[in-house]
Structure formats: structure tokens, C-alpha cells
CSV table of C-alpha atoms and ligand atoms in Angstrom, one decimal:
chain,number,residue,atom,x,y,z
K,1,UNK,CA,-75.7,6.2,-41.9
K,2,UNK,CA,-74.3,4.4,-38.8
K,3,UNK,CA,-74.7,5.6,-35.1
K,4,UNK,CA,-72.2,4.5,-32.4
K,5,UNK,CA,-72.5,4.8,-28.7
K,6,UNK,CA,-70.2,7.4,-27.3
K,7,UNK,CA,-67.1,5.6,-26.2
K,8,UNK,CA,-63.5,5.9,-25.7
K,9,UNK,CA,-61.0,3.9,-28.1
K,10,UNK,CA,-57.7,3.3,-26.5
K,11,UNK,CA,-55.4,2.0,-29.4
K,12,UNK,CA,-52.1,2.7,-30.9
K,13,UNK,CA,-49.7,0.8,-33.2
K,14,UNK,CA,-46.9,-1.2,-32.0
K,15,UNK,CA,-44.6,-0.2,-34.7
K,16,UNK,CA,-44.1,3.3,-36.4
K,17,UNK,CA,-42.8,2.2,-39.6
K,18,UNK,CA,-45.8,0.2,-41.4
K,19,UNK,CA,-44.5,0.1,-44.9
K,20,UNK,CA,-45.6,-0.9,-48.4
K,21,UNK,CA,-43.0,-0.5,-51.3
K,22,UNK,CA,-44.3,0.2,-54.8
K,23,UNK,CA,-42.1,-0.5,-57.7
K,24,UNK,CA,-43.1,2.0,-60.6
K,25,UNK,CA,-39.8,1.3,-62.3
K,26,UNK,CA,-40.0,-2.1,-63.8
K,27,UNK,CA,-43.5,-1.3,-64.9
K,28,UNK,CA,-44.9,2.1,-64.7
K,29,UNK,CA,-48.3,2.5,-63.1
K,30,UNK,CA,-50.4,5.7,-63.7
K,31,UNK,CA,-51.0,8.2,-61.0
K,32,UNK,CA,-54.6,7.1,-60.4
K,33,UNK,CA,-53.4,3.7,-59.4
K,34,UNK,CA,-50.7,5.2,-57.1
K,35,UNK,CA,-53.7,7.1,-55.2
K,36,UNK,CA,-55.7,3.8,-55.2
K,37,UNK,CA,-52.7,2.1,-53.8
K,38,UNK,CA,-52.5,4.7,-51.0
K,39,UNK,CA,-56.1,4.0,-50.3
K,40,UNK,CA,-55.6,0.3,-49.9
K,41,UNK,CA,-52.7,1.3,-47.6
K,42,UNK,CA,-54.8,3.7,-45.6
K,43,UNK,CA,-57.6,1.1,-45.1
K,44,UNK,CA,-54.9,-1.2,-43.4
K,45,UNK,CA,-53.4,1.9,-41.4
K,46,UNK,CA,-50.1,1.4,-43.2
K,47,UNK,CA,-48.3,4.6,-43.1
K,48,UNK,CA,-45.1,4.6,-45.1
K,49,UNK,CA,-45.1,4.4,-48.8
K,50,UNK,CA,-41.6,3.6,-50.1
K,51,UNK,CA,-41.7,4.6,-53.8
K,52,UNK,CA,-39.2,2.8,-56.0
K,53,UNK,CA,-38.8,5.4,-58.6
K,54,UNK,CA,-35.8,4.6,-60.5
K,55,UNK,CA,-34.2,1.1,-61.8
K,56,UNK,CA,-32.6,-0.2,-64.9
K,57,UNK,CA,-35.9,-0.5,-66.6
K,58,UNK,CA,-36.9,3.4,-66.1
K,59,UNK,CA,-36.5,6.5,-64.4
K,60,UNK,CA,-39.9,7.7,-63.3
K,61,UNK,CA,-39.6,11.1,-61.6
K,62,UNK,CA,-39.2,14.5,-63.6
K,63,UNK,CA,-35.7,16.1,-62.5
K,64,UNK,CA,-35.9,19.6,-64.1
K,65,UNK,CA,-32.0,19.9,-64.0
K,66,UNK,CA,-31.5,16.7,-66.1
K,67,UNK,CA,-34.7,16.4,-68.5
K,68,UNK,CA,-32.8,13.6,-70.3
K,69,UNK,CA,-33.6,11.2,-67.3
K,70,UNK,CA,-37.1,11.0,-68.3
K,71,UNK,CA,-36.7,11.9,-71.8
K,72,UNK,CA,-34.5,8.9,-72.6
K,73,UNK,CA,-34.8,6.9,-69.3
K,74,UNK,CA,-38.5,6.7,-68.9
K,75,UNK,CA,-39.1,5.5,-72.4
K,76,UNK,CA,-38.8,1.8,-73.8
K,77,UNK,CA,-37.0,3.3,-76.8
K,78,UNK,CA,-39.9,2.0,-79.0
K,79,UNK,CA,-41.8,5.2,-79.4
K,80,UNK,CA,-44.2,4.4,-76.5
K,81,UNK,CA,-45.1,7.3,-74.3
K,82,UNK,CA,-42.8,8.7,-71.8
K,83,UNK,CA,-43.8,7.1,-68.6
K,84,UNK,CA,-43.0,9.2,-65.6
K,85,UNK,CA,-44.5,11.5,-63.0
K,86,UNK,CA,-44.2,15.2,-63.2
K,87,UNK,CA,-43.1,16.9,-60.0
K,88,UNK,CA,-46.5,18.3,-59.8
K,89,UNK,CA,-48.1,15.0,-59.9
K,90,UNK,CA,-45.6,13.9,-57.3
K,91,UNK,CA,-46.4,16.6,-55.1
K,92,UNK,CA,-50.2,15.7,-55.5
K,93,UNK,CA,-49.4,12.2,-54.6
K,94,UNK,CA,-47.3,13.3,-51.5
K,95,UNK,CA,-50.2,15.6,-50.4
K,96,UNK,CA,-52.9,12.8,-50.9
K,97,UNK,CA,-50.9,10.4,-48.8
K,98,UNK,CA,-50.2,13.0,-46.1
K,99,UNK,CA,-54.1,13.7,-45.7
K,100,UNK,CA,-54.3,9.7,-45.0
K,101,UNK,CA,-51.5,9.7,-42.5
K,102,UNK,CA,-49.1,8.2,-45.0
K,103,UNK,CA,-45.4,9.5,-45.6
K,104,UNK,CA,-43.9,8.9,-49.1
K,105,UNK,CA,-40.4,7.9,-48.9
K,106,UNK,CA,-38.8,8.2,-52.4
K,107,UNK,CA,-36.0,5.8,-53.5
K,108,UNK,CA,-33.2,6.9,-55.8
K,109,UNK,CA,-31.1,3.8,-56.5
K,110,UNK,CA,-27.2,3.9,-56.3
K,111,UNK,CA,-24.8,2.8,-57.4
K,112,UNK,CA,-26.5,-0.3,-59.0
K,113,UNK,CA,-29.9,-0.4,-60.7
K,114,UNK,CA,-28.9,2.6,-62.7
K,115,UNK,CA,-29.1,1.5,-66.4
K,116,UNK,CA,-31.9,4.2,-67.2
K,117,UNK,CA,-29.8,7.0,-65.7
K,118,UNK,CA,-26.6,5.9,-67.6
K,119,UNK,CA,-28.6,5.5,-70.8
K,120,UNK,CA,-29.8,8.9,-70.3
K,121,UNK,CA,-26.3,10.5,-69.3
K,122,UNK,CA,-23.5,8.0,-70.3
K,123,UNK,CA,-21.0,10.1,-68.4
K,124,UNK,CA,-22.5,8.6,-65.2
K,125,UNK,CA,-21.2,5.4,-65.9
K,126,UNK,CA,-17.6,4.0,-65.8
K,127,UNK,CA,-17.3,3.2,-69.6
K,128,UNK,CA,-18.9,6.7,-70.6
K,129,UNK,CA,-20.3,4.9,-73.6
K,130,UNK,CA,-23.8,5.5,-74.6
K,131,UNK,CA,-26.2,2.7,-74.3
K,132,UNK,CA,-29.2,2.6,-76.7
K,133,UNK,CA,-32.5,1.7,-75.3
K,134,UNK,CA,-34.0,-1.2,-76.9
K,135,UNK,CA,-37.7,-2.0,-77.6
K,136,UNK,CA,-37.7,-4.7,-75.1
K,137,UNK,CA,-37.1,-2.3,-72.3
K,138,UNK,CA,-33.5,-3.4,-71.9
K,139,UNK,CA,-30.5,-1.6,-73.4
K,140,UNK,CA,-28.3,-2.2,-76.4
K,141,UNK,CA,-24.6,-3.2,-76.5
K,142,UNK,CA,-23.9,-6.6,-75.0
K,143,UNK,CA,-20.2,-5.8,-74.4
K,144,UNK,CA,-21.4,-2.8,-72.2
K,145,UNK,CA,-23.7,-5.0,-70.1
K,146,UNK,CA,-21.3,-6.2,-67.5
K,147,UNK,CA,-21.6,-3.7,-64.7
K,148,UNK,CA,-23.3,-1.2,-67.1
K,149,UNK,CA,-26.0,-0.4,-64.7
K,150,UNK,CA,-23.5,0.7,-62.1
K,151,UNK,CA,-22.7,4.4,-61.6
K,152,UNK,CA,-19.0,5.4,-61.5
K,153,UNK,CA,-18.1,6.1,-58.1
K,154,UNK,CA,-14.8,7.5,-58.8
K,155,UNK,CA,-16.0,10.6,-61.0
K,156,UNK,CA,-16.8,13.7,-59.1
K,157,UNK,CA,-19.3,14.5,-61.9
K,158,UNK,CA,-21.6,11.6,-60.5
K,159,UNK,CA,-21.7,13.2,-57.0
K,160,UNK,CA,-22.6,16.6,-58.5
K,161,UNK,CA,-25.3,15.0,-60.5
K,162,UNK,CA,-26.8,13.0,-57.9
K,163,UNK,CA,-26.5,15.8,-55.2
K,164,UNK,CA,-28.6,18.0,-57.7
K,165,UNK,CA,-31.0,15.1,-58.1
K,166,UNK,CA,-31.4,14.7,-54.5
K,167,UNK,CA,-32.0,18.4,-54.0
K,168,UNK,CA,-35.0,18.1,-56.2
K,169,UNK,CA,-36.2,15.1,-54.7
K,170,UNK,CA,-36.1,16.4,-51.3
K,171,UNK,CA,-37.9,19.5,-52.3
K,172,UNK,CA,-40.7,17.4,-53.5
K,173,UNK,CA,-40.7,14.7,-50.7
K,174,UNK,CA,-40.9,16.2,-47.2
K,175,UNK,CA,-40.1,12.6,-45.6
K,176,UNK,CA,-37.5,12.3,-42.8
K,177,UNK,CA,-35.9,9.3,-44.5
K,178,UNK,CA,-34.7,9.4,-48.1
K,179,UNK,CA,-34.0,6.0,-49.8
K,180,UNK,CA,-30.7,5.5,-51.5
K,181,UNK,CA,-31.0,2.0,-52.8
K,182,UNK,CA,-27.6,0.4,-52.5
K,183,UNK,CA,-28.6,-3.0,-53.5
K,184,UNK,CA,-27.1,-5.5,-55.9
K,185,UNK,CA,-24.4,-3.2,-57.3
K,186,UNK,CA,-22.3,-5.0,-60.0
K,187,UNK,CA,-18.9,-3.6,-58.7
K,188,UNK,CA,-16.7,-5.2,-61.6
K,189,UNK,CA,-16.3,-2.2,-63.6
K,190,UNK,CA,-14.9,-0.2,-60.6
K,191,UNK,CA,-11.8,-2.5,-60.9
K,192,UNK,CA,-10.9,-1.2,-64.2
K,193,UNK,CA,-12.0,2.3,-64.2
K,194,UNK,CA,-9.3,4.8,-63.8
K,195,UNK,CA,-11.5,7.3,-61.9
K,196,UNK,CA,-12.8,4.6,-59.5
K,197,UNK,CA,-8.9,3.2,-59.1
K,198,UNK,CA,-7.9,6.7,-58.4
K,199,UNK,CA,-10.6,7.6,-56.0
K,200,UNK,CA,-9.8,4.2,-54.1
K,201,UNK,CA,-6.1,5.2,-53.9
K,202,UNK,CA,-6.9,8.8,-52.8
K,203,UNK,CA,-9.4,7.7,-50.0
K,204,UNK,CA,-7.1,4.6,-49.0
K,205,UNK,CA,-10.0,2.3,-49.9
K,206,UNK,CA,-8.9,-1.4,-50.3
K,207,UNK,CA,-12.2,-3.1,-51.7
K,208,UNK,CA,-15.0,-2.2,-53.9
K,209,UNK,CA,-17.3,-2.6,-50.9
K,210,UNK,CA,-15.3,0.2,-49.2
K,211,UNK,CA,-15.7,2.3,-52.4
K,212,UNK,CA,-19.5,1.7,-52.3
K,213,UNK,CA,-19.7,2.7,-48.7
K,214,UNK,CA,-17.4,5.8,-49.4
K,215,UNK,CA,-20.2,6.7,-52.0
K,216,UNK,CA,-23.1,5.9,-49.9
K,217,UNK,CA,-21.2,8.1,-47.1
K,218,UNK,CA,-21.1,11.0,-49.5
K,219,UNK,CA,-24.8,10.5,-50.2
K,220,UNK,CA,-25.6,10.3,-46.4
K,221,UNK,CA,-23.6,13.6,-45.7
K,222,UNK,CA,-25.5,15.5,-48.5
K,223,UNK,CA,-28.9,14.0,-47.3
K,224,UNK,CA,-28.0,14.9,-43.6
K,225,UNK,CA,-27.0,18.4,-44.5
K,226,UNK,CA,-30.6,18.9,-45.4
K,227,UNK,CA,-31.7,17.5,-42.2
K,228,UNK,CA,-32.9,14.2,-43.5
K,229,UNK,CA,-31.7,10.7,-42.9
K,230,UNK,CA,-30.5,8.0,-45.4
K,231,UNK,CA,-32.1,4.7,-45.5
K,232,UNK,CA,-30.8,2.0,-47.8
K,233,UNK,CA,-30.8,-1.8,-48.6
K,234,UNK,CA,-28.5,-3.9,-46.3
K,235,UNK,CA,-25.8,-4.2,-48.7
K,236,UNK,CA,-24.7,-0.7,-47.5
K,237,UNK,CA,-23.5,-2.2,-44.3
K,238,UNK,CA,-20.9,-4.3,-46.3
K,239,UNK,CA,-18.0,-1.8,-46.5
K,240,UNK,CA,-18.8,0.1,-43.3
K,241,UNK,CA,-22.1,1.8,-42.4
K,242,UNK,CA,-22.4,5.7,-42.7
K,243,UNK,CA,-22.9,7.2,-39.2
K,244,UNK,CA,-26.5,8.5,-39.4
K,245,UNK,CA,-27.9,5.7,-42.0
K,246,UNK,CA,-30.8,3.3,-41.4
K,247,UNK,CA,-30.9,-0.2,-42.8
K,248,UNK,CA,-33.6,-1.8,-44.7
K,249,UNK,CA,-32.9,-5.6,-44.1
K,250,UNK,CA,-34.0,-7.6,-47.1
K,251,UNK,CA,-31.8,-10.7,-47.3
K,252,UNK,CA,-33.4,-12.2,-44.0
K,253,UNK,CA,-33.3,-10.0,-40.8
K,254,UNK,CA,-29.6,-10.6,-39.6
K,255,UNK,CA,-28.1,-7.4,-41.2
K,256,UNK,CA,-30.8,-5.4,-39.6
K,257,UNK,CA,-30.1,-7.0,-36.3
K,258,UNK,CA,-26.6,-6.3,-36.7
K,259,UNK,CA,-27.2,-2.6,-37.6
K,260,UNK,CA,-29.2,-2.0,-34.6
K,261,UNK,CA,-26.5,-3.6,-32.5
K,262,UNK,CA,-24.2,-1.0,-33.7
K,263,UNK,CA,-26.5,1.9,-32.9
K,264,UNK,CA,-28.4,2.3,-36.2
K,265,UNK,CA,-32.1,2.0,-37.0
K,266,UNK,CA,-33.6,-0.7,-39.2
K,267,UNK,CA,-36.8,-1.7,-41.0
K,268,UNK,CA,-37.3,-5.4,-41.7
K,269,UNK,CA,-38.3,-6.4,-45.1
K,270,UNK,CA,-37.0,-9.9,-45.3
K,271,UNK,CA,-37.7,-11.8,-48.7
K,272,UNK,CA,-38.3,-15.0,-46.6
K,273,UNK,CA,-41.6,-13.4,-45.4
K,274,UNK,CA,-42.5,-10.0,-47.0
K,275,UNK,CA,-41.7,-10.0,-50.6
K,276,UNK,CA,-45.5,-9.8,-52.0
K,277,UNK,CA,-44.0,-10.4,-55.6
K,278,UNK,CA,-43.5,-14.0,-54.5
K,279,UNK,CA,-46.1,-16.7,-55.0
K,280,UNK,CA,-48.9,-16.9,-52.6
K,281,UNK,CA,-50.2,-20.1,-53.6
K,282,UNK,CA,-49.1,-23.2,-55.5
K,283,UNK,CA,-47.3,-21.7,-58.6
K,284,UNK,CA,-49.5,-24.0,-61.0
K,285,UNK,CA,-52.6,-22.1,-60.1
K,286,UNK,CA,-51.1,-18.6,-60.1
K,287,UNK,CA,-49.9,-15.8,-62.5
K,288,UNK,CA,-46.1,-16.1,-63.1
K,289,UNK,CA,-44.3,-14.6,-60.1
K,290,UNK,CA,-40.9,-14.1,-58.5
K,291,UNK,CA,-39.1,-16.3,-56.1
K,292,UNK,CA,-40.6,-19.0,-53.8
K,293,UNK,CA,-43.8,-19.1,-52.0
K,294,UNK,CA,-44.9,-16.7,-49.3
K,295,UNK,CA,-48.6,-17.6,-48.3
K,296,UNK,CA,-50.7,-15.4,-46.2
K,297,UNK,CA,-50.0,-17.4,-43.0
K,298,UNK,CA,-46.4,-16.9,-43.4
K,299,UNK,CA,-46.8,-13.0,-43.5
K,300,UNK,CA,-49.1,-13.1,-40.5
K,301,UNK,CA,-46.7,-15.2,-38.5
K,302,UNK,CA,-43.7,-12.8,-39.2
K,303,UNK,CA,-42.3,-10.9,-36.1
K,304,UNK,CA,-40.2,-7.8,-36.8
K,305,UNK,CA,-38.2,-8.3,-33.7
K,306,UNK,CA,-35.7,-11.3,-34.1
K,307,UNK,CA,-35.5,-13.6,-31.1
K,308,UNK,CA,-31.9,-13.0,-30.6
K,309,UNK,CA,-32.8,-9.5,-29.2
K,310,UNK,CA,-36.3,-9.8,-28.0
K,311,UNK,CA,-36.6,-8.1,-24.6
K,312,UNK,CA,-33.6,-6.0,-25.2
K,313,UNK,CA,-33.7,-2.1,-25.4
K,314,UNK,CA,-32.2,-2.5,-29.0
K,315,UNK,CA,-35.6,-3.4,-30.3
K,316,UNK,CA,-36.7,0.3,-30.1
K,317,UNK,CA,-34.3,0.7,-33.0
K,318,UNK,CA,-36.3,-1.6,-35.1
K,319,UNK,CA,-38.8,0.9,-36.6
K,320,UNK,CA,-41.0,-1.6,-38.0
K,321,UNK,CA,-41.5,-3.8,-41.2
K,322,UNK,CA,-42.3,-3.4,-44.8
K,323,UNK,CA,-43.6,-5.5,-47.7
K,324,UNK,CA,-41.7,-5.2,-51.1
K,325,UNK,CA,-43.5,-6.0,-54.3
K,326,UNK,CA,-41.3,-5.9,-57.3
K,327,UNK,CA,-43.0,-5.6,-60.6
K,328,UNK,CA,-41.1,-7.4,-63.1
K,329,UNK,CA,-44.1,-9.8,-63.7
K,330,UNK,CA,-46.7,-7.2,-62.6
K,331,UNK,CA,-48.0,-4.8,-65.4
K,332,UNK,CA,-51.4,-3.9,-64.6
K,333,UNK,CA,-53.2,-2.4,-61.5
K,334,UNK,CA,-55.4,-5.3,-61.2
K,335,UNK,CA,-52.5,-7.8,-61.0
K,336,UNK,CA,-50.6,-5.4,-58.5
K,337,UNK,CA,-53.9,-5.4,-56.3
K,338,UNK,CA,-54.0,-9.4,-56.4
K,339,UNK,CA,-50.4,-9.5,-55.1
K,340,UNK,CA,-50.8,-7.3,-52.2
K,341,UNK,CA,-54.2,-8.0,-51.0
K,342,UNK,CA,-54.9,-9.6,-48.7
K,343,UNK,CA,-51.2,-10.1,-47.6
K,344,UNK,CA,-51.3,-6.4,-46.7
K,345,UNK,CA,-54.1,-7.2,-44.1
K,346,UNK,CA,-51.8,-10.0,-42.4
K,347,UNK,CA,-48.8,-7.5,-42.2
K,348,UNK,CA,-51.2,-4.7,-41.0
K,349,UNK,CA,-52.0,-6.9,-38.1
K,350,UNK,CA,-48.4,-7.8,-37.3
K,351,UNK,CA,-47.5,-4.1,-37.2
K,352,UNK,CA,-50.2,-2.6,-35.4
K,353,UNK,CA,-50.9,-5.4,-32.8
K,354,UNK,CA,-47.3,-6.6,-32.3
K,355,UNK,CA,-46.8,-9.9,-30.5
K,356,UNK,CA,-50.0,-9.8,-28.4
K,357,UNK,CA,-52.6,-10.5,-30.9
K,358,UNK,CA,-55.6,-12.7,-31.9
K,359,UNK,CA,-55.2,-16.2,-33.2
K,360,UNK,CA,-54.6,-17.2,-36.7
K,361,UNK,CA,-58.1,-18.7,-36.9
K,362,UNK,CA,-59.6,-15.3,-35.6
K,363,UNK,CA,-57.7,-13.6,-38.3
K,364,UNK,CA,-59.2,-15.8,-41.0
K,365,UNK,CA,-62.7,-15.3,-39.7
K,366,UNK,CA,-62.4,-11.6,-39.8
K,367,UNK,CA,-60.6,-11.6,-43.2
K,368,UNK,CA,-62.9,-14.0,-45.0
K,369,UNK,CA,-66.1,-12.3,-43.8
K,370,UNK,CA,-66.2,-8.5,-43.1
K,371,UNK,CA,-62.9,-7.7,-44.5
K,372,UNK,CA,-63.5,-9.3,-48.0
K,373,UNK,CA,-66.9,-7.6,-47.9
K,374,UNK,CA,-64.9,-4.3,-47.7
K,375,UNK,CA,-62.8,-5.4,-50.5
K,376,UNK,CA,-65.7,-6.2,-52.6
K,377,UNK,CA,-67.2,-2.9,-51.9
K,378,UNK,CA,-64.0,-1.2,-53.2
K,379,UNK,CA,-63.8,-3.3,-56.1
K,380,UNK,CA,-60.4,-4.7,-55.4
K,381,UNK,CA,-59.0,-7.8,-57.1
K,382,UNK,CA,-57.7,-9.7,-54.2
K,383,UNK,CA,-56.4,-13.3,-53.9
K,384,UNK,CA,-59.1,-15.5,-52.7
K,385,UNK,CA,-57.0,-17.3,-50.1
K,386,UNK,CA,-54.8,-20.1,-50.4
K,387,UNK,CA,-56.6,-23.3,-51.8
K,388,UNK,CA,-53.9,-25.7,-50.6
K,389,UNK,CA,-54.1,-28.3,-47.9
K,390,UNK,CA,-51.2,-28.7,-45.5
K,391,UNK,CA,-50.0,-32.0,-44.5
K,392,UNK,CA,-48.3,-32.7,-41.2
K,393,UNK,CA,-47.0,-36.2,-40.8
K,394,UNK,CA,-46.6,-37.5,-37.3
K,395,UNK,CA,-45.1,-40.6,-35.7
K,396,UNK,CA,-46.6,-41.6,-32.3
K,397,UNK,CA,-44.2,-43.6,-30.4
K,398,UNK,CA,-47.1,-45.0,-28.0
K,399,UNK,CA,-48.8,-46.8,-30.7
K,400,UNK,CA,-46.1,-46.8,-33.4
K,401,UNK,CA,-48.5,-45.4,-36.0
K,402,UNK,CA,-48.1,-42.8,-38.6
K,403,UNK,CA,-50.8,-40.0,-38.8
K,404,UNK,CA,-51.1,-37.5,-41.4
K,405,UNK,CA,-52.8,-34.1,-40.0
K,406,UNK,CA,-54.3,-31.9,-42.6
K,407,UNK,CA,-55.2,-28.1,-42.5
K,408,UNK,CA,-56.1,-25.3,-44.6
K,409,UNK,CA,-56.3,-21.5,-44.2
K,410,UNK,CA,-59.8,-20.8,-45.4
K,411,UNK,CA,-62.3,-20.0,-42.7
K,412,UNK,CA,-65.4,-21.9,-42.6
K,413,UNK,CA,-64.1,-24.7,-45.1
K,414,UNK,CA,-63.9,-28.5,-45.1
K,415,UNK,CA,-61.2,-30.6,-46.5
K,416,UNK,CA,-62.3,-33.4,-48.7
K,417,UNK,CA,-59.7,-36.3,-49.6
K,418,UNK,CA,-59.1,-39.7,-51.3
K,419,UNK,CA,-56.8,-42.3,-50.7
K,420,UNK,CA,-57.2,-44.2,-54.1
K,421,UNK,CA,-55.2,-41.6,-56.2
K,422,UNK,CA,-58.4,-40.0,-57.7
K,423,UNK,CA,-59.1,-36.4,-57.5
K,424,UNK,CA,-61.2,-35.4,-54.7
K,425,UNK,CA,-64.6,-33.9,-55.2
K,426,UNK,CA,-67.5,-32.5,-53.1
K,427,UNK,CA,-68.6,-36.1,-52.5
K,428,UNK,CA,-65.3,-37.3,-51.2
K,429,UNK,CA,-64.6,-38.3,-47.5
K,430,UNK,CA,-64.3,-35.1,-45.3
K,431,UNK,CA,-61.4,-35.0,-43.0
K,432,UNK,CA,-62.3,-35.0,-39.4
K,433,UNK,CA,-59.2,-36.6,-37.6
K,434,UNK,CA,-55.7,-37.5,-38.6
K,435,UNK,CA,-55.4,-40.3,-41.1
K,436,UNK,CA,-53.6,-43.4,-39.9
K,437,UNK,CA,-51.1,-44.8,-42.6
K,438,UNK,CA,-49.8,-48.2,-42.3
K,439,UNK,CA,-48.4,-48.6,-45.8
K,440,UNK,CA,-47.4,-46.4,-48.6
K,441,UNK,CA,-50.3,-44.2,-49.5
K,442,UNK,CA,-51.3,-41.3,-51.7
K,443,UNK,CA,-53.6,-38.8,-50.2
K,444,UNK,CA,-55.1,-36.3,-52.2
K,445,UNK,CA,-57.1,-33.3,-50.8
K,446,UNK,CA,-59.0,-30.3,-51.7
K,447,UNK,CA,-60.6,-27.4,-49.8
K,448,UNK,CA,-64.5,-27.4,-50.1
K,449,UNK,CA,-66.3,-24.3,-49.1
K,450,UNK,CA,-70.2,-24.2,-49.2
K,451,UNK,CA,-70.9,-26.8,-51.9
K,452,UNK,CA,-68.1,-26.2,-54.2
K,453,UNK,CA,-64.5,-27.0,-54.6
K,454,UNK,CA,-62.3,-24.1,-53.5
K,455,UNK,CA,-58.9,-25.3,-54.6
K,456,UNK,CA,-58.0,-25.1,-58.2
K,457,UNK,CA,-55.7,-28.2,-57.9
K,458,UNK,CA,-55.8,-31.0,-55.2
K,459,UNK,CA,-52.8,-31.1,-52.9
K,460,UNK,CA,-51.1,-34.4,-52.5
K,461,UNK,CA,-48.8,-36.4,-50.2
X,501,LIG,C1,-33.9,-6.0,-53.5
X,501,LIG,O1,-34.8,-7.0,-53.4
X,501,LIG,N1,-33.1,-6.1,-54.4
X,501,LIG,C2,-33.8,-5.1,-52.4
X,502,LIG,ZN1,-15.6,4.5,-62.6
């Protein structure tokens, strides 16, 4: 038991949307892990769980009116168990999250990323052809592949079915926002589909992007008629943004900035800083991951308010930020934890404290002492911290010398280095001051913590 003296704590978060996205479509994760994910969020005071429930590889939420979505769309077609959450389980998750101050925002992705839905109900696609699910988790029929994960935007049936789906989804999830996806839709089948061509003519639409906007607009009106707000990936801005829609800016922050300039709300989730499925250390030392490298420090340095609008009243329309963690490469809870912890701590600090916050060194001090003790107590599988050494070359005009500065992110660590091409070890020279280089030189360096080497591989320049 701990005793604290009576005190007043004056504290509040800088941003209202402190989000973590969870992809349960590419790989399914059991309910118990979703609850643990919520616990991890709660300990970092994150308050929005964006739950990516549908994608090409799986439909993960029970829809009573369309049981095929989970009968077919949640399986891998190889006799494995159906992998989805019943509505009862989803309600339990929503309640568990609410008790911890977390809102669950469901995502039903339209019109792209819909292979699982179309495999379940072929009439939802432009070709109307059935697509058999394959044991690899993909779907059969190479000739059907082009655009075969895109819903038909012309057929009224699509709107009827998705209206029904959204009604059930809104009944389970009381969140103000409903996420409608909108990203990466392959619009090629719309160009040759009679229903889509007819719809474009009837509505006076000239481009597939406008047809996508028409479709999102229909969804927006449906969602708004239930008193909710639509949010979608930044592609929904491409053919004109529906009036009440909010934008999740993932291809940088520009489209989010543009959205707030035109009177919409935005959440920043740029894949330059906040994709936690990307590598967090040199790829050679890490499990296979997506994309480029987003080390902890890069997350901590992220500012949700782009500098073009800093100080402007528009900044109030930036609700906050969110990390996205897609699970193509992540199939176990342990691996998922490893990808999000401790980058979630860096994002939490950004979103709670805003621009006025402690230094990076102070963040590392707190993280690699008390916070990792908490992680250990929870049995979390977290990334131990980047083991690479950063080299910053600098030319000084006063003495015409090149110097190499070295740094690493690990608190309370030394850097050991060599200049003879050999691997550094605990006995190697310690870095104390920038190294002057007068001729071509290879520097190899490693992080040393205590009396052992922390880096799995030396870094070199
Ligand atoms: C996305 O990463 N496709 C939103
Ligand atoms: Zn069509």
C-alpha cells in the first residue's frame, strides 16, 4: 500500500483524440488480447481505440442480417475456425474500454479493402462473380483480382446492405465517430461496370474519384441521420469531401491540414511518424515489418499541429493524433505488444503534454527506469530501445576539420567505437567527444549499457 499526502493535481490533456488503431482483419486476435490492448492504452492515457474490423483478409464483426460475412469472410477457407467477434463480445469490449475512459471507434472499410465482404456476397462487387477463399487467406480467381476488392458503387443494393450493416454497427458502438475507411480503393472496375457507369451519368459525376465521394457522401448522410459523424482516410477528400466528414490524414499531414482549412475536423496519423507496423530499429535486428524505420525518437518528436497553421484558430480542428499498426506481419499478441510498446509512450507524451514538455533525455530517463519496470510487472513484450548509434558529421570552417558526433537514445549508456574496421566490444574506446577525421575512415560503434553490449549489430559510417 502507498500513502500520498493530500494534494491538488492540475492536469489535462492537450489533445482530445489520443488514438491507437488495432488491425484485427489481417490477423485475428482473441478477445482477451483486445482487452489487454485496452489496458496498455489506459496506462498511457490513450482514449480512442480505432478498431479496424474489416479488410480483404477478413470480416471480424458479427452482422446478424448478413451471417455470410462471418461464415465465409472470417475464415481462411482452409477449415480453420471462424475468426470474428460476436456482437456480445464486441459490446463487452466497448464496456471494458468505456470503464477505462476509452471510446471504441469501429471501422468498416468501403469501397476498397472489401474482398472478404465480396467473397461472402458476390453481388456487392461489380463483376458479381463469386470468389472462392483460398487457404493462403487470399481469394481465388486471378482474372477477378483487378479491383475485386472494391464494392460496386453503382448498384443500389450495396447502399442497402451497407446501410443495414452500419445500423447494427452503430447499435453496438456508441462512439460519436464511425470510421468508413475509404483508402486505397482500386476504382478500375467502376469504369466498365454498367451500374457504376449509369450511376455516374445519373448523378453528373465525371471521375471515379467523384463516384467515390458520392458513395462516401451517401454513407455520411446515413451516419449523420443517426446523430453520428463520419471519419475516413484522407482519400475521401479526393473527389470532394462530404459536409460533416472528418479526415484521418495518413499520407503525411497535408490532407488533414487542407481539411481543417475547409472547415472539417482532422486526426493526424502520418505514415512518416505514426505507423507502428514500421521498423523501430535497423531491419537486420528486427522481425520482418512494413515500410521504413520509425524509431522511438521520431514518434516523440512528432507535432500534430503542422507549422503552416501553428498559432491559428484552425488548430482547434485538429482533434489529435493516432498510431496505426497494420498486422500483415504481426500474428501473435506478443509481437503486437513489441511493435506498440514503448512507441505508445512517446505518442502518449506528445498528445498529453503538447509542445510544452520535458526533454528527450528526460523522457528516456523516465522510460528506461520506472516505465520499463511497470512494463516488466505487466509482463509486456516491449522493444528494449534502439541499439543503433546516430552519426552526425559536421564541418567546422574555423579549423577546416570534419568531426563526427555520435549519439544514441538509450538512457545511461555509453558508446564504444573502433576506427580500424573491427567490431567494437566492451573494451573498445568510449566516445567522449566528436571524432576528428582527416582521411577516409570507417567508424564502427555500439551502445554499451552496464558491462554488456546493448546493440545487436554495430552501426557504422
Ligand atoms: C492506410 O494505411 N491504408 C490507411
Ligand atoms: Zn459497379
